Structure formats: C-alpha cells, structure tokens
C-alpha cells in the first residue's frame, strides 16, 4: 500500500512540528492552505493556536465548508488543542461568533485549566497503553467536559487539581488532544492517528 498523504492545516500554529512528527511515521505530510490542497489529502491535522482565529481564517481561505464536508464524509482528522475545539460539536466559553468544523460528539471547555498558568506539563494516563503515561504540554488548553456515547476516552490527567479530566478522545476516524504532542519527542499520539488513517 502506498503511503497516505496527510495534510496539516497551515493557517496558524505548530505546522512544522506536526509535519515533522507525521513524516517520522512514514507518511507524506503536506501543508493545506487552499481548497485544492484539501482535496489532495487522505486526512488532516488541525494544529493548536487560537480556535477563534483559525475559525475566521478558515472562512477567509474558503476552507470551512470543504473541511466540514470532508469530515462529514468520513475523512480522518486529528485536532490538537485549538484543533480539538474546532472539531468539537459543542464549545463552552467560546466567543459568540466562534465557528467550528464539528464532527466530534463532545463538549469542550476553552481555557479550562485556568489562565493563571498559560502553559504547563502534566502527566496524563494514555489509556491505549496502561502504565505508559504521556507527558502532555498544555497551552491555554481545553478539556473535554462531556462525551457522547460513541466517543472513546484516550487520555486523562493523572494527578493534581484536574486529575481525571479528559484530555484526548477518539470517535471513528476523528481524534483530538487538548495537549500538543508535536512539542514532545514521544511519537505515540501521531502514530495512533497514522494507524487510524491507514485503517480507514
Ligand atoms: N485557548 C486556545 C483556544 O481557545 C487554544 C490554545 C492552543 O491551541 N494552544 O483556541
């Protein structure tokens, strides 16, 4: 089987880091900034940044509707942080005019870890591999407050005041993390997404 092509939405955020992480998983990783580029990819990664800004840029770049359509039609997508917010069907503490892609039957809360700590590292339980937690980088991160019946929890905060909070989920071909796996050397999150893409 030839390597899948995975696009990284290149409007804002850690585009280069996601491209590098995907390339290490032996897939073709390309930037997506235009509708024609979206048509060429088998799957998409939505990096972190600011979900309100990325939403506005999706409209400006005429990508919002094509992306919503491809996700509805079953294209695998992985959103980290702001990308999780964009894939969520319901957002708490969003702005009134915030637009999203949707598809994941979850309610997320923006900036859930509080604004006093902009960025932190937390140990999270990685449920696909019990006993092998992940060090998660959280930057003004959301968490998942409610999950629909078809949503699988992939990671929860291990300890501290937010222990047990859900920070990674999967539903069919869609996956989202509140944290930034592209900023650490641990390849397991991207590897899981790539295996979902290969099996889709
Ligand atoms: N707080 C940001 C938002 O609401 C997300 C932060 C991030 O992606 N690192 O979009």
Coordinates of C-alpha atoms and ligand atoms in Angstrom, one line a residue:
X1 CA 0.0 0.0 0.0
X2 CA 1.4 3.4 -0.8
X3 CA 1.9 5.9 2.0
X4 CA -1.1 8.0 2.8
X5 CA -0.9 11.8 2.4
X6 CA -1.8 13.7 5.5
X7 CA -2.4 17.4 5.3
X8 CA -1.6 19.8 8.1
X9 CA -3.8 22.9 8.2
X10 CA -1.3 25.7 7.8
X11 CA -3.2 28.8 8.9
X12 CA -1.7 29.1 12.4
X13 CA 0.1 27.0 15.0
X14 CA 2.8 24.4 15.1
X15 CA 2.6 23.4 11.4
X16 CA 6.3 22.5 11.0
X17 CA 6.3 20.3 14.1
X18 CA 3.3 18.4 13.0
X19 CA 4.8 17.9 9.6
X20 CA 8.0 16.5 11.1
X21 CA 6.1 14.2 13.5
X22 CA 4.0 12.8 10.7
X23 CA 7.0 12.4 8.4
X24 CA 8.7 10.3 11.1
X25 CA 5.6 8.0 10.9
X26 CA 6.4 7.3 7.2
X27 CA 3.5 9.2 5.6
X28 CA 3.6 12.0 3.1
X29 CA 2.9 15.2 5.1
X30 CA 1.9 18.4 3.3
X31 CA 0.6 21.8 4.1
X32 CA -3.0 22.6 3.4
X33 CA -4.0 26.2 2.9
X34 CA -6.3 26.1 -0.1
X35 CA -9.4 24.1 -1.0
X36 CA -7.5 22.4 -3.9
X37 CA -4.8 21.2 -1.4
X38 CA -7.5 19.8 0.9
X39 CA -8.9 17.7 -2.0
X40 CA -5.5 16.0 -2.4
X41 CA -5.1 14.7 1.1
X42 CA -6.3 11.5 2.8
X43 CA -6.5 13.0 6.3
X44 CA -5.9 16.3 8.0
X45 CA -4.3 17.6 11.2
X46 CA -5.6 20.8 12.8
X47 CA -2.8 22.3 14.9
X48 CA -3.2 24.4 18.1
X49 CA -3.3 28.1 18.0
X50 CA -6.4 30.2 18.7
X51 CA -9.6 28.5 17.7
X52 CA -11.5 31.7 17.2
X53 CA -8.7 33.0 14.8
X54 CA -8.3 29.7 13.0
X55 CA -12.1 29.7 12.5
X56 CA -12.0 33.1 11.0
X57 CA -9.1 32.1 8.7
X58 CA -11.0 29.0 7.6
X59 CA -13.7 31.3 6.4
X60 CA -11.3 33.7 4.7
X61 CA -9.4 30.9 3.0
X62 CA -12.7 29.3 1.9
X63 CA -11.8 26.1 3.7
X64 CA -14.5 25.9 6.3
X65 CA -17.3 24.4 4.3
X66 CA -15.0 22.0 2.3
X67 CA -13.4 20.8 5.6
X68 CA -16.8 20.3 7.2
X69 CA -17.9 18.3 4.2
X70 CA -14.8 16.1 4.1
X71 CA -15.1 15.4 7.9
X72 CA -18.8 14.6 7.4
X73 CA -17.9 12.2 4.6
X74 CA -15.5 10.3 6.9
X75 CA -12.1 11.8 6.3
X76 CA -9.8 11.1 9.3
X77 CA -8.9 14.3 11.2
X78 CA -6.8 14.9 14.3
X79 CA -7.1 18.2 16.2
X80 CA -4.7 19.3 18.9
X81 CA -5.7 22.0 21.4
X82 CA -7.4 24.6 19.3
X83 CA -7.8 21.8 16.8
X84 CA -9.8 19.9 19.4
X85 CA -12.0 22.9 20.0
X86 CA -12.6 23.2 16.2
X87 CA -13.6 19.5 15.9
X88 CA -15.9 19.6 18.9
X89 CA -19.7 19.8 18.3
X90 CA -20.2 22.0 21.4
X91 CA -17.9 24.6 22.9
X92 CA -18.2 26.2 26.4
X93 CA -16.6 29.6 27.0
X94 CA -16.3 30.3 23.3
X95 CA -17.0 33.6 21.7
X96 CA -20.5 34.4 20.3
X97 CA -19.3 34.3 16.7
X98 CA -16.9 31.4 17.0
X99 CA -17.2 28.9 14.1
X100 CA -16.1 25.3 14.1
X101 CA -15.8 22.3 11.9
X102 CA -17.6 19.9 14.3
X103 CA -17.9 16.1 14.0
X104 CA -16.8 15.0 17.5
X105 CA -19.7 14.5 19.8
X106 CA -18.1 16.2 22.7
X107 CA -18.5 19.3 24.8
X108 CA -15.2 21.1 25.4
X109 CA -14.4 24.0 27.7
X110 CA -11.9 26.5 26.3
X111 CA -9.0 27.6 28.6
X112 CA -10.3 25.1 31.1
X113 CA -7.0 24.8 33.1
X114 CA -7.3 28.4 34.0
X115 CA -5.5 31.5 32.7
X116 CA -3.1 31.9 35.5
X117 CA -1.0 29.1 34.2
X118 CA -0.6 29.7 30.5
X119 CA 1.5 26.7 29.8
X120 CA 2.3 23.6 31.8
X121 CA 3.3 20.0 31.6
X122 CA 1.1 17.3 33.1
X123 CA 1.4 13.6 33.2
X124 CA -1.6 12.0 31.5
X125 CA -2.7 8.4 31.5
X126 CA -2.6 7.1 27.9
X127 CA -5.5 4.6 28.0
X128 CA -4.4 2.7 24.9
X129 CA -1.3 1.7 26.8
X130 CA -2.0 1.3 30.5
X131 CA 1.1 2.0 32.7
X132 CA 2.8 4.1 29.9
X133 CA 1.7 7.6 30.6
X134 CA 2.4 10.6 28.4
X135 CA 4.0 13.9 29.4
X136 CA 1.5 16.4 27.9
X137 CA 2.3 20.0 27.1
X138 CA -0.8 22.1 27.8
X139 CA -1.0 25.7 26.5
X140 CA -4.2 27.5 27.5
X141 CA -5.7 24.2 26.9
X142 CA -9.3 23.0 26.8
X143 CA -10.6 19.8 28.4
X144 CA -13.5 17.6 27.4
X145 CA -16.4 18.1 29.7
X146 CA -18.9 15.7 28.2
X147 CA -18.6 12.9 25.7
X148 CA -21.3 11.3 23.5
X149 CA -21.9 7.6 23.7
X150 CA -19.7 6.8 20.7
X151 CA -16.7 8.7 22.0
X152 CA -13.7 6.8 23.4
X153 CA -11.6 8.5 26.1
X154 CA -7.9 8.2 25.2
X155 CA -6.2 10.2 27.9
X156 CA -7.0 11.7 31.4
X157 CA -4.9 13.9 33.6
X158 CA -3.1 11.7 36.1
X159 CA -2.9 13.9 39.2
X160 CA -3.3 17.4 40.7
X161 CA -6.4 19.5 40.8
X162 CA -7.5 18.5 37.4
X163 CA -7.0 14.7 37.9
X164 CA -9.3 12.6 35.9
X165 CA -10.1 15.4 33.3
X166 CA -10.4 14.0 29.8
X167 CA -7.7 15.4 27.5
X168 CA -7.8 13.1 24.5
X169 CA -10.7 11.4 22.7
X170 CA -11.4 9.4 19.6
X171 CA -14.7 8.8 17.7
X172 CA -14.5 6.8 14.5
X173 CA -11.9 8.5 12.2
X174 CA -11.7 11.6 14.4
X175 CA -9.2 12.1 17.2
X176 CA -8.4 15.1 19.4
X177 CA -6.0 16.0 22.2
X178 CA -6.1 19.0 24.5
X179 CA -2.3 18.8 24.6
X180 CA 0.4 19.3 22.0
X181 CA 2.1 16.0 21.1
X182 CA 4.0 17.8 18.3
X183 CA 6.1 19.6 21.0
X184 CA 7.5 16.5 22.7
X185 CA 9.6 13.6 21.3
X186 CA 7.0 11.0 22.2
X187 CA 5.6 9.8 18.8
X188 CA 2.7 7.7 20.2
X189 CA -0.1 10.1 19.5
X190 CA 0.8 10.8 15.9
X191 CA 1.5 7.0 15.5
X192 CA -2.0 6.2 16.7
X193 CA -3.5 8.8 14.3
X194 CA -1.5 7.4 11.4
X195 CA -2.7 3.9 12.2
X196 CA -6.3 5.2 12.1
X197 CA -5.6 6.8 8.7
X198 CA -4.0 3.6 7.3
X199 CA -7.0 1.5 8.6
X200 CA -9.7 3.9 7.3
Ligands
LIG1 N1 -7.1 28.6 24.1 C1 -6.9 28.4 22.7 C2 -8.3 28.5 22.0 O1 -9.3 28.7 22.6 C3 -6.3 27.1 22.4 C4 -4.8 27.2 22.8 C5 -3.9 26.3 22.0 O2 -4.3 25.8 20.9 N2 -2.7 26.1 22.4 O3 -8.3 28.3 20.9

